[in-house]
Amino acid sequence: MKRRILAYFVRIMAAAIAATTILMTLLTYSMFEKRIIEDLSVDARVLEALLKAGDVQSILNELDDALRVTIVDRQGVVTYDNRVDAAGMDNHLDRPEIAEAMKNGEGRDVRDSRTVDSSTFYYAMRLESGGVLRVAKEAASIWSIYMRALPLILLMTVLMIALNVAVSHVLTDRLVEPIRRLADDMDGVHSAASYPELQPFVRTIRSQHEEILRNANMRVEFTANVSHELKTPLTSISGYAELIESGMAAGEQARHFAGQINKSASRLLTLINDIIRLSQMDSPDAEIECEIVEPGQIAETVIEQLRMSAEKMNVTLKADVRPCMISADRRMMEELIYNLCDNAIRYNVRGGSVRVEVRPVKDKVLLIVQDTGIGISKENQERVFERFYRVDKSRSKATGGTGLGLAIVKHIAAKHGAQIALQSEPGSGTTITVSFDRAGR
Ligand code: ADP
């Protein structure tokens, strides 16, 4: 990362230096050129005035060698040049500055000299005679100006690279430091020291980290609970089996013990089934197979299955279902309704009742399981959905409970995007409402 940032910096800086150099050179050169031509034009005007006033030759002979002076007549024939013999010079009408001066009164041009590092600047003006007076001077070319600036530019570049290395080092360190600190200590609350752009990231990481910890804790707790739950029926199975094996129990008593073994074994089976269901639903790639189902129909089927156990508890079952559809996994729907109705019967009172209602409300379908049972106190209402949480352990066990029924209900509801609401009053009953999205309207 550091290297990449540095590379970016260096590239940007190189482009900036190159652009600045080119621009500055062009600007300086154009000013420089303008200045030389202006000087030349002043020289030419002074010369013209002097020429008008006095003896041409003697004035021209006095001229400093730095300035080249050429005079041509109106046909372009060179009549005088202070550097070259005029007689040997070709016609000058084709020189741009002279042609321009003939036409407009004055003309200028810059031409490369024989060497690359200098250029010749020309200024020409028309004389009253119709001929042209031209003055010329050699000066540094744009290239030589650039070459002169080059060492300075190189020095600047080196300095800038050094500065860039230092700055990018400091910047990346500052950027990375809070992340490194976070990686070292996930629970550290000193994130305030980091910069605001990092805050959402820190928050997400932290909440995920907490979630992972929570899940890990839950798993450990769950494993401990499972072992404990499995141990109880297994202990009683092996106890009774031992008694029968040793011959201490015989006849009627042995049959009674065998019955106990059977009971514990089926309890074990129910428990294992529930655990398997939960872990199936827990696995992240567990797909639910949704189809359009009528929860009212499923509720009626479940009620039929539970009629026997309701009669045993002397509880009446009523169904009030309206036709409406939801998109759900049929088997999970059956489980959810079964678990809710089963609880409503098992935690009921003799002579109590259970009412199952399914009805559409706007774009929702409500499944309401209402009982007139023992109810759940306020402080337990939140916890009953936890795995293995039971308000009255002995009653739960006596009625074949595993403490997992509502955890499974909660799971299924979550998988279907449904919401659960629990209303309960100890001594007068419990109502659990699950609201699903309505389908196929
Ligand atoms: P269990 O297998 O013990 O019934 P659940 O997860 O189904 O486990 O329920 C957890 C606990 O919530 C139960 O042990 C019971 O104490 C309480 N509970 C559940 N449903 C009802 C209800 N309808 N009325 C009163 N208490 C209930």
CSV table of C-alpha atoms and ligand atoms in Angstrom, one decimal:
chain,number,residue,atom,x,y,z
A,1,MET,CA,0.0,0.0,0.0
A,2,LYS,CA,2.8,2.3,1.0
A,3,ARG,CA,4.6,1.6,-2.2
A,4,ARG,CA,1.5,2.2,-4.3
A,5,ILE,CA,0.7,5.5,-2.6
A,6,LEU,CA,4.3,6.6,-3.1
A,7,ALA,CA,4.2,5.6,-6.8
A,8,TYR,CA,1.0,7.7,-7.2
A,9,PHE,CA,2.6,10.6,-5.6
A,10,VAL,CA,5.8,10.4,-7.7
A,11,ARG,CA,3.7,10.1,-10.9
A,12,ILE,CA,1.6,13.1,-10.0
A,13,MET,CA,4.6,15.1,-9.0
A,14,ALA,CA,6.5,14.2,-12.2
A,15,ALA,CA,3.6,15.3,-14.3
A,16,ALA,CA,3.3,18.6,-12.3
A,17,ILE,CA,7.0,19.4,-12.6
A,18,ALA,CA,7.0,18.6,-16.3
A,19,ALA,CA,3.9,20.7,-16.9
A,20,THR,CA,5.2,23.6,-14.8
A,21,THR,CA,8.6,23.5,-16.6
A,22,ILE,CA,7.1,23.5,-20.0
A,23,LEU,CA,4.7,26.2,-19.2
A,24,MET,CA,7.3,28.4,-17.5
A,25,THR,CA,9.8,27.9,-20.3
A,26,LEU,CA,7.2,28.9,-22.9
A,27,LEU,CA,6.0,31.9,-21.0
A,28,THR,CA,9.5,33.1,-20.2
A,29,TYR,CA,10.6,32.6,-23.8
A,30,SER,CA,7.7,34.5,-25.3
A,31,MET,CA,8.4,37.4,-22.9
A,32,PHE,CA,12.0,37.2,-23.8
A,33,GLU,CA,11.3,37.2,-27.6
A,34,LYS,CA,8.9,40.1,-27.3
A,35,ARG,CA,11.5,42.0,-25.4
A,36,ILE,CA,14.3,41.4,-28.0
A,37,ILE,CA,12.0,42.4,-30.9
A,38,GLU,CA,11.0,45.5,-29.0
A,39,ASP,CA,14.6,46.4,-28.4
A,40,LEU,CA,15.4,45.8,-32.1
A,41,SER,CA,12.5,48.0,-33.2
A,42,VAL,CA,13.8,50.9,-31.0
A,43,ASP,CA,17.3,50.3,-32.5
A,44,ALA,CA,15.8,50.4,-36.0
A,45,ARG,CA,13.9,53.6,-35.3
A,46,VAL,CA,17.0,55.3,-33.9
A,47,LEU,CA,19.0,54.1,-36.9
A,48,GLU,CA,16.4,55.4,-39.3
A,49,ALA,CA,16.5,58.8,-37.7
A,50,LEU,CA,20.3,58.9,-37.8
A,51,LEU,CA,20.3,57.8,-41.4
A,52,LYS,CA,18.0,60.6,-42.3
A,53,ALA,CA,20.1,63.1,-40.6
A,54,GLY,CA,23.7,62.3,-41.6
A,55,ASP,CA,26.2,60.4,-43.6
A,56,VAL,CA,25.0,56.8,-43.9
A,57,GLN,CA,28.2,55.0,-44.2
A,58,SER,CA,30.1,56.7,-41.4
A,59,ILE,CA,27.2,56.0,-39.0
A,60,LEU,CA,26.9,52.5,-40.0
A,61,ASN,CA,30.6,51.9,-39.7
A,62,GLU,CA,30.3,53.2,-36.1
A,63,LEU,CA,27.8,50.5,-35.3
A,64,ASP,CA,28.6,48.0,-32.7
A,65,ASP,CA,29.2,44.6,-34.1
A,66,ALA,CA,26.5,43.1,-31.9
A,67,LEU,CA,23.9,44.4,-34.1
A,68,ARG,CA,23.6,43.3,-37.7
A,69,VAL,CA,22.1,45.9,-40.0
A,70,THR,CA,20.9,45.2,-43.5
A,71,ILE,CA,19.4,47.6,-46.0
A,72,VAL,CA,17.6,46.5,-49.1
A,73,ASP,CA,16.0,48.5,-51.9
A,74,ARG,CA,12.4,48.2,-53.0
A,75,GLN,CA,13.4,45.3,-55.3
A,76,GLY,CA,14.9,43.4,-52.5
A,77,VAL,CA,18.5,43.8,-53.6
A,78,VAL,CA,20.8,44.2,-50.6
A,79,THR,CA,22.5,47.6,-50.7
A,80,TYR,CA,24.2,47.4,-47.4
A,81,ASP,CA,25.1,44.8,-44.7
A,82,ASN,CA,27.6,45.5,-41.9
A,83,ARG,CA,28.5,41.8,-41.6
A,84,VAL,CA,28.5,40.3,-45.0
A,85,ASP,CA,29.5,41.7,-48.3
A,86,ALA,CA,26.3,43.1,-49.9
A,87,ALA,CA,27.4,42.4,-53.4
A,88,GLY,CA,27.5,38.6,-52.7
A,89,MET,CA,24.0,38.4,-51.1
A,90,ASP,CA,21.0,37.1,-52.9
A,91,ASN,CA,17.7,38.9,-53.3
A,92,HIS,CA,16.0,39.3,-49.8
A,93,LEU,CA,12.4,39.7,-50.9
A,94,ASP,CA,11.6,36.2,-49.8
A,95,ARG,CA,12.7,36.8,-46.2
A,96,PRO,CA,9.5,36.8,-44.1
A,97,GLU,CA,10.3,39.9,-42.1
A,98,ILE,CA,11.3,41.9,-45.2
A,99,ALA,CA,8.2,40.8,-47.2
A,100,GLU,CA,6.1,41.8,-44.2
A,101,ALA,CA,7.7,45.1,-43.8
A,102,MET,CA,7.3,45.9,-47.5
A,103,LYS,CA,3.6,45.1,-47.1
A,104,ASN,CA,2.7,46.5,-43.6
A,105,GLY,CA,5.5,48.9,-42.7
A,106,GLU,CA,7.2,46.5,-40.3
A,107,GLY,CA,8.0,42.9,-40.0
A,108,ARG,CA,9.6,40.4,-37.6
A,109,ASP,CA,10.9,36.8,-37.6
A,110,VAL,CA,12.9,34.4,-35.5
A,111,ARG,CA,15.1,31.8,-37.2
A,112,ASP,CA,17.3,29.1,-35.8
A,113,SER,CA,20.9,29.8,-36.1
A,114,ARG,CA,23.5,27.3,-37.2
A,115,THR,CA,24.0,26.2,-33.6
A,116,VAL,CA,21.0,24.8,-31.6
A,117,ASP,CA,21.5,26.9,-28.6
A,118,SER,CA,20.9,30.3,-30.2
A,119,SER,CA,18.3,31.9,-32.5
A,120,THR,CA,18.4,35.0,-34.7
A,121,PHE,CA,15.8,37.6,-34.1
A,122,TYR,CA,14.9,39.9,-37.0
A,123,TYR,CA,13.1,43.3,-37.0
A,124,ALA,CA,12.5,45.1,-40.3
A,125,MET,CA,10.9,48.5,-41.1
A,126,ARG,CA,10.0,50.2,-44.4
A,127,LEU,CA,12.0,53.3,-45.2
A,128,GLU,CA,10.6,56.4,-46.9
A,129,SER,CA,12.6,55.5,-50.0
A,130,GLY,CA,10.5,52.3,-50.3
A,131,GLY,CA,13.4,50.1,-49.3
A,132,VAL,CA,13.7,48.2,-45.9
A,133,LEU,CA,16.0,48.6,-42.9
A,134,ARG,CA,16.5,45.3,-41.0
A,135,VAL,CA,18.2,44.9,-37.7
A,136,ALA,CA,19.1,41.4,-36.3
A,137,LYS,CA,20.6,40.0,-33.2
A,138,GLU,CA,21.5,36.5,-31.9
A,139,ALA,CA,20.2,35.3,-28.6
A,140,ALA,CA,19.6,32.2,-26.6
A,141,SER,CA,17.1,29.7,-28.1
A,142,ILE,CA,14.3,28.3,-26.1
A,143,TRP,CA,16.2,25.0,-25.9
A,144,SER,CA,19.3,26.6,-24.4
A,145,ILE,CA,17.1,28.4,-21.9
A,146,TYR,CA,15.6,25.1,-20.9
A,147,MET,CA,19.0,23.4,-20.7
A,148,ARG,CA,20.2,26.2,-18.4
A,149,ALA,CA,17.3,25.6,-16.1
A,150,LEU,CA,17.7,21.8,-16.2
A,151,PRO,CA,20.1,21.3,-13.2
A,152,LEU,CA,17.7,23.3,-11.1
A,153,ILE,CA,14.8,21.3,-12.3
A,154,LEU,CA,16.6,18.1,-11.5
A,155,LEU,CA,17.5,19.3,-8.1
A,156,MET,CA,13.9,20.2,-7.4
A,157,THR,CA,12.8,16.8,-8.7
A,158,VAL,CA,15.1,15.0,-6.3
A,159,LEU,CA,14.0,17.2,-3.4
A,160,MET,CA,10.4,16.6,-4.2
A,161,ILE,CA,10.9,12.8,-4.4
A,162,ALA,CA,12.5,12.9,-1.0
A,163,LEU,CA,9.7,15.0,0.3
A,164,ASN,CA,7.1,12.6,-1.2
A,165,VAL,CA,8.8,9.6,0.3
A,166,ALA,CA,8.6,11.2,3.7
A,167,VAL,CA,5.0,12.5,3.3
A,168,SER,CA,3.6,9.2,1.9
A,169,HIS,CA,5.4,7.3,4.7
A,170,VAL,CA,3.8,9.5,7.4
A,171,LEU,CA,0.4,9.5,5.6
A,172,THR,CA,0.2,5.7,5.2
A,173,ASP,CA,1.3,5.2,8.8
A,174,ARG,CA,-1.4,7.5,10.0
A,175,LEU,CA,-3.9,5.7,7.8
A,176,VAL,CA,-2.9,2.3,8.8
A,177,GLU,CA,-2.1,2.8,12.5
A,178,PRO,CA,-5.7,2.7,13.8
A,179,ILE,CA,-6.4,-0.4,11.7
A,180,ARG,CA,-3.4,-2.1,13.1
A,181,ARG,CA,-4.5,-1.1,16.6
A,182,LEU,CA,-7.9,-2.4,16.0
A,183,ALA,CA,-6.5,-5.7,14.7
A,184,ASP,CA,-4.4,-6.1,17.9
A,185,ASP,CA,-7.3,-5.3,20.2
A,186,MET,CA,-10.8,-5.8,18.9
A,187,ASP,CA,-12.4,-4.8,22.1
A,188,GLY,CA,-10.4,-1.6,22.5
A,189,VAL,CA,-12.7,1.3,22.9
A,190,HIS,CA,-10.1,3.9,21.9
A,191,SER,CA,-11.5,4.1,18.4
A,192,ALA,CA,-12.2,7.8,19.1
A,193,ALA,CA,-8.5,8.4,18.3
A,194,SER,CA,-8.9,7.2,14.7
A,195,TYR,CA,-10.3,9.4,11.9
A,196,PRO,CA,-14.0,9.7,11.2
A,197,GLU,CA,-13.9,7.9,7.8
A,198,LEU,CA,-12.9,4.8,9.6
A,199,GLN,CA,-15.7,4.9,12.1
A,200,PRO,CA,-18.3,2.9,10.1
A,201,PHE,CA,-15.7,0.3,9.4
A,202,VAL,CA,-14.7,0.1,13.0
A,203,ARG,CA,-18.4,-0.2,14.0
A,204,THR,CA,-19.1,-3.0,11.6
A,205,ILE,CA,-16.0,-4.9,12.5
A,206,ARG,CA,-16.8,-4.5,16.2
A,207,SER,CA,-20.4,-5.6,15.9
A,208,GLN,CA,-19.4,-8.6,13.8
A,209,HIS,CA,-16.7,-9.4,16.4
A,210,GLU,CA,-19.3,-9.2,19.2
A,211,GLU,CA,-21.7,-11.3,17.2
A,212,ILE,CA,-19.0,-14.0,16.7
A,213,LEU,CA,-18.2,-13.9,20.4
A,214,ARG,CA,-21.9,-14.2,21.2
A,215,ASN,CA,-22.3,-17.1,18.8
A,216,ALA,CA,-19.3,-18.8,20.2
A,217,ASN,CA,-20.6,-18.4,23.7
A,218,MET,CA,-24.0,-19.7,22.7
A,219,ARG,CA,-22.5,-22.7,21.0
A,220,VAL,CA,-20.4,-23.6,24.1
A,221,GLU,CA,-23.5,-23.1,26.3
A,222,PHE,CA,-25.6,-25.1,23.9
A,223,THR,CA,-23.1,-28.0,23.8
A,224,ALA,CA,-23.0,-28.0,27.6
A,225,ASN,CA,-26.8,-28.0,27.8
A,226,VAL,CA,-27.1,-30.8,25.2
A,227,SER,CA,-24.7,-33.0,27.1
A,228,HIS,CA,-26.5,-32.4,30.3
A,229,GLU,CA,-30.0,-33.0,28.8
A,230,LEU,CA,-28.8,-36.3,27.2
A,231,LYS,CA,-27.2,-37.4,30.3
A,232,THR,CA,-30.4,-37.5,32.4
A,233,PRO,CA,-32.4,-40.1,30.3
A,234,LEU,CA,-29.3,-42.1,29.6
A,235,THR,CA,-28.5,-42.4,33.3
A,236,SER,CA,-32.0,-43.6,34.1
A,237,ILE,CA,-31.9,-46.1,31.1
A,238,SER,CA,-28.6,-47.6,32.3
A,239,GLY,CA,-29.8,-47.6,35.9
A,240,TYR,CA,-33.0,-49.5,35.1
A,241,ALA,CA,-31.2,-51.9,32.7
A,242,GLU,CA,-28.6,-52.7,35.4
A,243,LEU,CA,-31.4,-53.5,37.9
A,244,ILE,CA,-33.0,-55.9,35.4
A,245,GLU,CA,-29.7,-57.4,34.4
A,246,SER,CA,-28.6,-58.1,38.0
A,247,GLY,CA,-31.9,-59.9,38.6
A,248,MET,CA,-32.9,-57.5,41.4
A,249,ALA,CA,-36.1,-56.7,39.5
A,250,ALA,CA,-38.2,-59.5,38.1
A,251,GLY,CA,-41.7,-60.1,36.9
A,252,GLU,CA,-44.1,-57.1,37.1
A,253,GLN,CA,-41.3,-54.9,38.4
A,254,ALA,CA,-39.0,-55.7,35.5
A,255,ARG,CA,-41.8,-54.8,33.2
A,256,HIS,CA,-42.3,-51.5,35.0
A,257,PHE,CA,-38.6,-50.8,34.6
A,258,ALA,CA,-38.7,-51.7,31.0
A,259,GLY,CA,-41.5,-49.2,30.6
A,260,GLN,CA,-39.3,-46.5,32.2
A,261,ILE,CA,-36.5,-47.4,29.9
A,262,ASN,CA,-38.8,-47.1,26.9
A,263,LYS,CA,-40.0,-43.7,28.2
A,264,SER,CA,-36.5,-42.4,28.7
A,265,ALA,CA,-35.4,-43.7,25.3
A,266,SER,CA,-38.3,-42.0,23.5
A,267,ARG,CA,-37.5,-38.8,25.4
A,268,LEU,CA,-33.9,-39.1,24.2
A,269,LEU,CA,-35.2,-39.5,20.6
A,270,THR,CA,-37.4,-36.4,20.8
A,271,LEU,CA,-34.5,-34.5,22.2
A,272,ILE,CA,-32.1,-35.6,19.5
A,273,ASN,CA,-34.7,-34.9,16.8
A,274,ASP,CA,-35.1,-31.3,18.1
A,275,ILE,CA,-31.4,-30.8,18.3
A,276,ILE,CA,-30.9,-32.1,14.8
A,277,ARG,CA,-33.7,-29.8,13.5
A,278,LEU,CA,-32.1,-26.8,15.2
A,279,SER,CA,-28.6,-27.6,13.9
A,280,GLN,CA,-30.1,-28.1,10.4
A,281,MET,CA,-31.7,-24.8,10.5
A,282,ASP,CA,-28.6,-23.2,11.9
A,283,SER,CA,-26.4,-24.2,9.1
A,284,PRO,CA,-25.8,-21.3,6.8
A,285,ASP,CA,-26.5,-23.1,3.6
A,286,ALA,CA,-29.7,-24.6,4.8
A,287,GLU,CA,-32.2,-23.9,2.1
A,288,ILE,CA,-35.9,-23.5,2.8
A,289,GLU,CA,-38.2,-24.9,0.2
A,290,CYS,CA,-40.9,-22.3,-0.2
A,291,GLU,CA,-44.2,-23.0,-1.8
A,292,ILE,CA,-47.6,-21.3,-1.6
A,293,VAL,CA,-49.4,-22.9,1.4
A,294,GLU,CA,-52.6,-22.2,3.3
A,295,PRO,CA,-51.7,-21.9,7.0
A,296,GLY,CA,-55.3,-22.5,7.9
A,297,GLN,CA,-55.3,-25.9,6.4
A,298,ILE,CA,-52.0,-26.8,8.1
A,299,ALA,CA,-53.4,-25.6,11.4
A,300,GLU,CA,-56.4,-27.9,11.0
A,301,THR,CA,-54.3,-30.9,10.3
A,302,VAL,CA,-52.1,-30.2,13.3
A,303,ILE,CA,-55.1,-29.8,15.6
A,304,GLU,CA,-56.3,-33.2,14.5
A,305,GLN,CA,-52.9,-34.7,15.4
A,306,LEU,CA,-53.1,-33.1,18.9
A,307,ARG,CA,-56.7,-33.9,19.6
A,308,MET,CA,-55.8,-37.0,21.7
A,309,SER,CA,-53.3,-35.2,23.9
A,310,ALA,CA,-55.7,-32.4,24.4
A,311,GLU,CA,-58.4,-34.8,25.5
A,312,LYS,CA,-56.0,-36.3,28.0
A,313,MET,CA,-55.4,-32.9,29.5
A,314,ASN,CA,-59.1,-32.2,29.3
A,315,VAL,CA,-58.4,-29.2,27.1
A,316,THR,CA,-60.8,-28.2,24.3
A,317,LEU,CA,-59.3,-27.2,20.9
A,318,LYS,CA,-61.0,-24.7,18.6
A,319,ALA,CA,-59.9,-23.6,15.1
A,320,ASP,CA,-61.1,-20.4,13.4
A,321,VAL,CA,-59.3,-20.2,10.1
A,322,ARG,CA,-59.9,-18.2,7.0
A,323,PRO,CA,-58.6,-19.0,3.6
A,324,CYS,CA,-55.4,-17.1,2.8
A,325,MET,CA,-52.0,-17.9,1.4
A,326,ILE,CA,-48.4,-17.5,2.4
A,327,SER,CA,-45.2,-18.5,0.8
A,328,ALA,CA,-43.5,-21.0,3.2
A,329,ASP,CA,-41.8,-24.3,3.7
A,330,ARG,CA,-44.7,-26.7,4.4
A,331,ARG,CA,-42.8,-28.9,6.9
A,332,MET,CA,-41.5,-26.0,8.9
A,333,MET,CA,-44.9,-24.4,9.0
A,334,GLU,CA,-46.3,-27.7,10.4
A,335,GLU,CA,-43.6,-27.7,13.0
A,336,LEU,CA,-44.2,-24.1,14.0
A,337,ILE,CA,-47.9,-24.5,14.4
A,338,TYR,CA,-47.5,-27.9,16.1
A,339,ASN,CA,-45.0,-26.6,18.7
A,340,LEU,CA,-47.2,-23.6,19.6
A,341,CYS,CA,-50.4,-25.7,19.9
A,342,ASP,CA,-48.5,-28.4,21.8
A,343,ASN,CA,-47.3,-25.8,24.3
A,344,ALA,CA,-50.8,-24.3,24.6
A,345,ILE,CA,-52.1,-27.7,25.6
A,346,ARG,CA,-49.3,-28.8,27.8
A,347,TYR,CA,-49.1,-25.5,29.8
A,348,ASN,CA,-52.9,-25.4,30.2
A,349,VAL,CA,-55.2,-26.1,33.1
A,350,ARG,CA,-57.8,-28.9,33.3
A,351,GLY,CA,-60.9,-27.8,31.5
A,352,GLY,CA,-59.0,-25.0,29.7
A,353,SER,CA,-59.1,-24.3,26.0
A,354,VAL,CA,-56.9,-23.5,23.0
A,355,ARG,CA,-58.0,-21.4,20.1
A,356,VAL,CA,-56.1,-21.3,16.8
A,357,GLU,CA,-56.9,-18.5,14.5
A,358,VAL,CA,-55.6,-17.7,11.0
A,359,ARG,CA,-56.7,-14.6,9.3
A,360,PRO,CA,-55.5,-12.1,6.7
A,361,VAL,CA,-55.0,-8.5,7.8
A,362,LYS,CA,-54.1,-6.1,5.0
A,363,ASP,CA,-50.9,-7.5,3.4
A,364,LYS,CA,-50.2,-9.9,6.4
A,365,VAL,CA,-51.5,-13.2,7.5
A,366,LEU,CA,-51.8,-13.6,11.3
A,367,LEU,CA,-51.5,-17.0,13.0
A,368,ILE,CA,-52.8,-16.6,16.6
A,369,VAL,CA,-52.5,-19.4,19.2
A,370,GLN,CA,-54.4,-18.5,22.3
A,371,ASP,CA,-54.7,-20.5,25.5
A,372,THR,CA,-56.3,-20.2,28.9
A,373,GLY,CA,-53.3,-21.8,30.6
A,374,ILE,CA,-50.9,-21.0,33.4
A,375,GLY,CA,-49.3,-18.0,31.5
A,376,ILE,CA,-45.8,-16.7,31.6
A,377,SER,CA,-44.5,-14.0,33.9
A,378,LYS,CA,-43.1,-10.8,32.5
A,379,GLU,CA,-39.4,-11.6,33.3
A,380,ASN,CA,-39.7,-15.0,31.6
A,381,GLN,CA,-41.5,-13.8,28.5
A,382,GLU,CA,-38.2,-12.9,26.7
A,383,ARG,CA,-36.3,-15.9,27.8
A,384,VAL,CA,-38.7,-18.7,26.8
A,385,PHE,CA,-37.4,-18.5,23.2
A,386,GLU,CA,-33.9,-19.3,24.3
A,387,ARG,CA,-32.7,-22.9,23.8
A,388,PHE,CA,-33.4,-25.2,26.8
A,389,TYR,CA,-35.0,-22.4,28.8
A,390,ARG,CA,-37.9,-23.6,30.8
A,391,VAL,CA,-39.9,-21.8,33.4
A,392,ASP,CA,-41.0,-24.9,35.2
A,393,LYS,CA,-38.5,-27.6,34.4
A,394,SER,CA,-40.4,-30.5,36.0
A,395,ARG,CA,-43.7,-29.7,34.3
A,396,SER,CA,-41.9,-29.4,31.0
A,397,LYS,CA,-40.2,-32.7,31.5
A,398,ALA,CA,-43.3,-34.4,32.8
A,399,THR,CA,-45.2,-33.4,29.6
A,400,GLY,CA,-42.4,-34.4,27.3
A,401,GLY,CA,-40.8,-31.0,26.7
A,402,THR,CA,-37.3,-30.5,25.6
A,403,GLY,CA,-36.9,-26.8,26.1
A,404,LEU,CA,-36.3,-26.4,22.4
A,405,GLY,CA,-39.8,-26.0,21.0
A,406,LEU,CA,-40.0,-22.2,21.1
A,407,ALA,CA,-36.3,-21.9,19.9
A,408,ILE,CA,-37.3,-23.8,16.8
A,409,VAL,CA,-40.4,-21.6,16.4
A,410,LYS,CA,-38.3,-18.5,16.6
A,411,HIS,CA,-35.9,-19.9,14.1
A,412,ILE,CA,-38.6,-20.9,11.6
A,413,ALA,CA,-40.2,-17.5,11.9
A,414,ALA,CA,-36.9,-15.8,11.2
A,415,LYS,CA,-36.3,-17.9,8.2
A,416,HIS,CA,-39.7,-16.8,6.8
A,417,GLY,CA,-39.2,-13.2,7.7
A,418,ALA,CA,-42.2,-13.5,10.1
A,419,GLN,CA,-42.6,-11.6,13.4
A,420,ILE,CA,-43.5,-13.1,16.7
A,421,ALA,CA,-45.4,-11.3,19.5
A,422,LEU,CA,-46.1,-12.9,22.9
A,423,GLN,CA,-48.8,-11.7,25.2
A,424,SER,CA,-49.2,-13.4,28.5
A,425,GLU,CA,-50.7,-13.0,32.0
A,426,PRO,CA,-49.8,-15.6,34.7
A,427,GLY,CA,-52.9,-17.4,35.7
A,428,SER,CA,-55.0,-16.3,32.8
A,429,GLY,CA,-53.3,-17.5,29.6
A,430,THR,CA,-50.9,-16.8,26.8
A,431,THR,CA,-51.4,-15.6,23.2
A,432,ILE,CA,-48.7,-16.0,20.6
A,433,THR,CA,-49.1,-14.2,17.3
A,434,VAL,CA,-46.9,-14.9,14.3
A,435,SER,CA,-47.4,-12.5,11.4
A,436,PHE,CA,-46.3,-13.6,7.8
A,437,ASP,CA,-46.3,-11.7,4.6
A,438,ARG,CA,-49.4,-12.5,2.6
A,439,ALA,CA,-48.9,-14.2,-0.7
A,440,GLY,CA,-50.9,-14.6,-3.9
A,441,ARG,CA,-53.4,-11.9,-3.7
B,1,ADP,P1,-40.7,-27.1,26.3
B,1,ADP,O1,-40.2,-28.2,25.5
B,1,ADP,O2,-40.1,-27.1,27.7
B,1,ADP,O3,-42.1,-26.8,26.2
B,1,ADP,P2,-40.4,-24.6,24.7
B,1,ADP,O4,-39.2,-24.0,24.1
B,1,ADP,O5,-41.5,-25.0,23.9
B,1,ADP,O6,-39.9,-25.8,25.6
B,1,ADP,O7,-41.0,-23.6,25.8
B,1,ADP,C1,-40.1,-23.0,26.7
B,1,ADP,C2,-40.8,-22.7,28.0
B,1,ADP,O8,-41.7,-21.7,27.9
B,1,ADP,C3,-41.6,-23.9,28.5
B,1,ADP,O9,-40.8,-24.7,29.3
B,1,ADP,C4,-42.7,-23.2,29.4
B,1,ADP,O10,-42.2,-23.0,30.7
B,1,ADP,C5,-42.9,-21.9,28.6
B,1,ADP,N1,-44.1,-21.9,27.8
B,1,ADP,C6,-44.1,-22.2,26.4
B,1,ADP,N2,-45.3,-22.1,26.0
B,1,ADP,C7,-46.1,-21.7,27.0
B,1,ADP,C8,-47.6,-21.5,27.1
B,1,ADP,N3,-48.4,-21.5,26.1
B,1,ADP,N4,-48.0,-21.2,28.3
B,1,ADP,C9,-47.2,-21.1,29.4
B,1,ADP,N5,-45.9,-21.3,29.3
B,1,ADP,C10,-45.3,-21.6,28.2
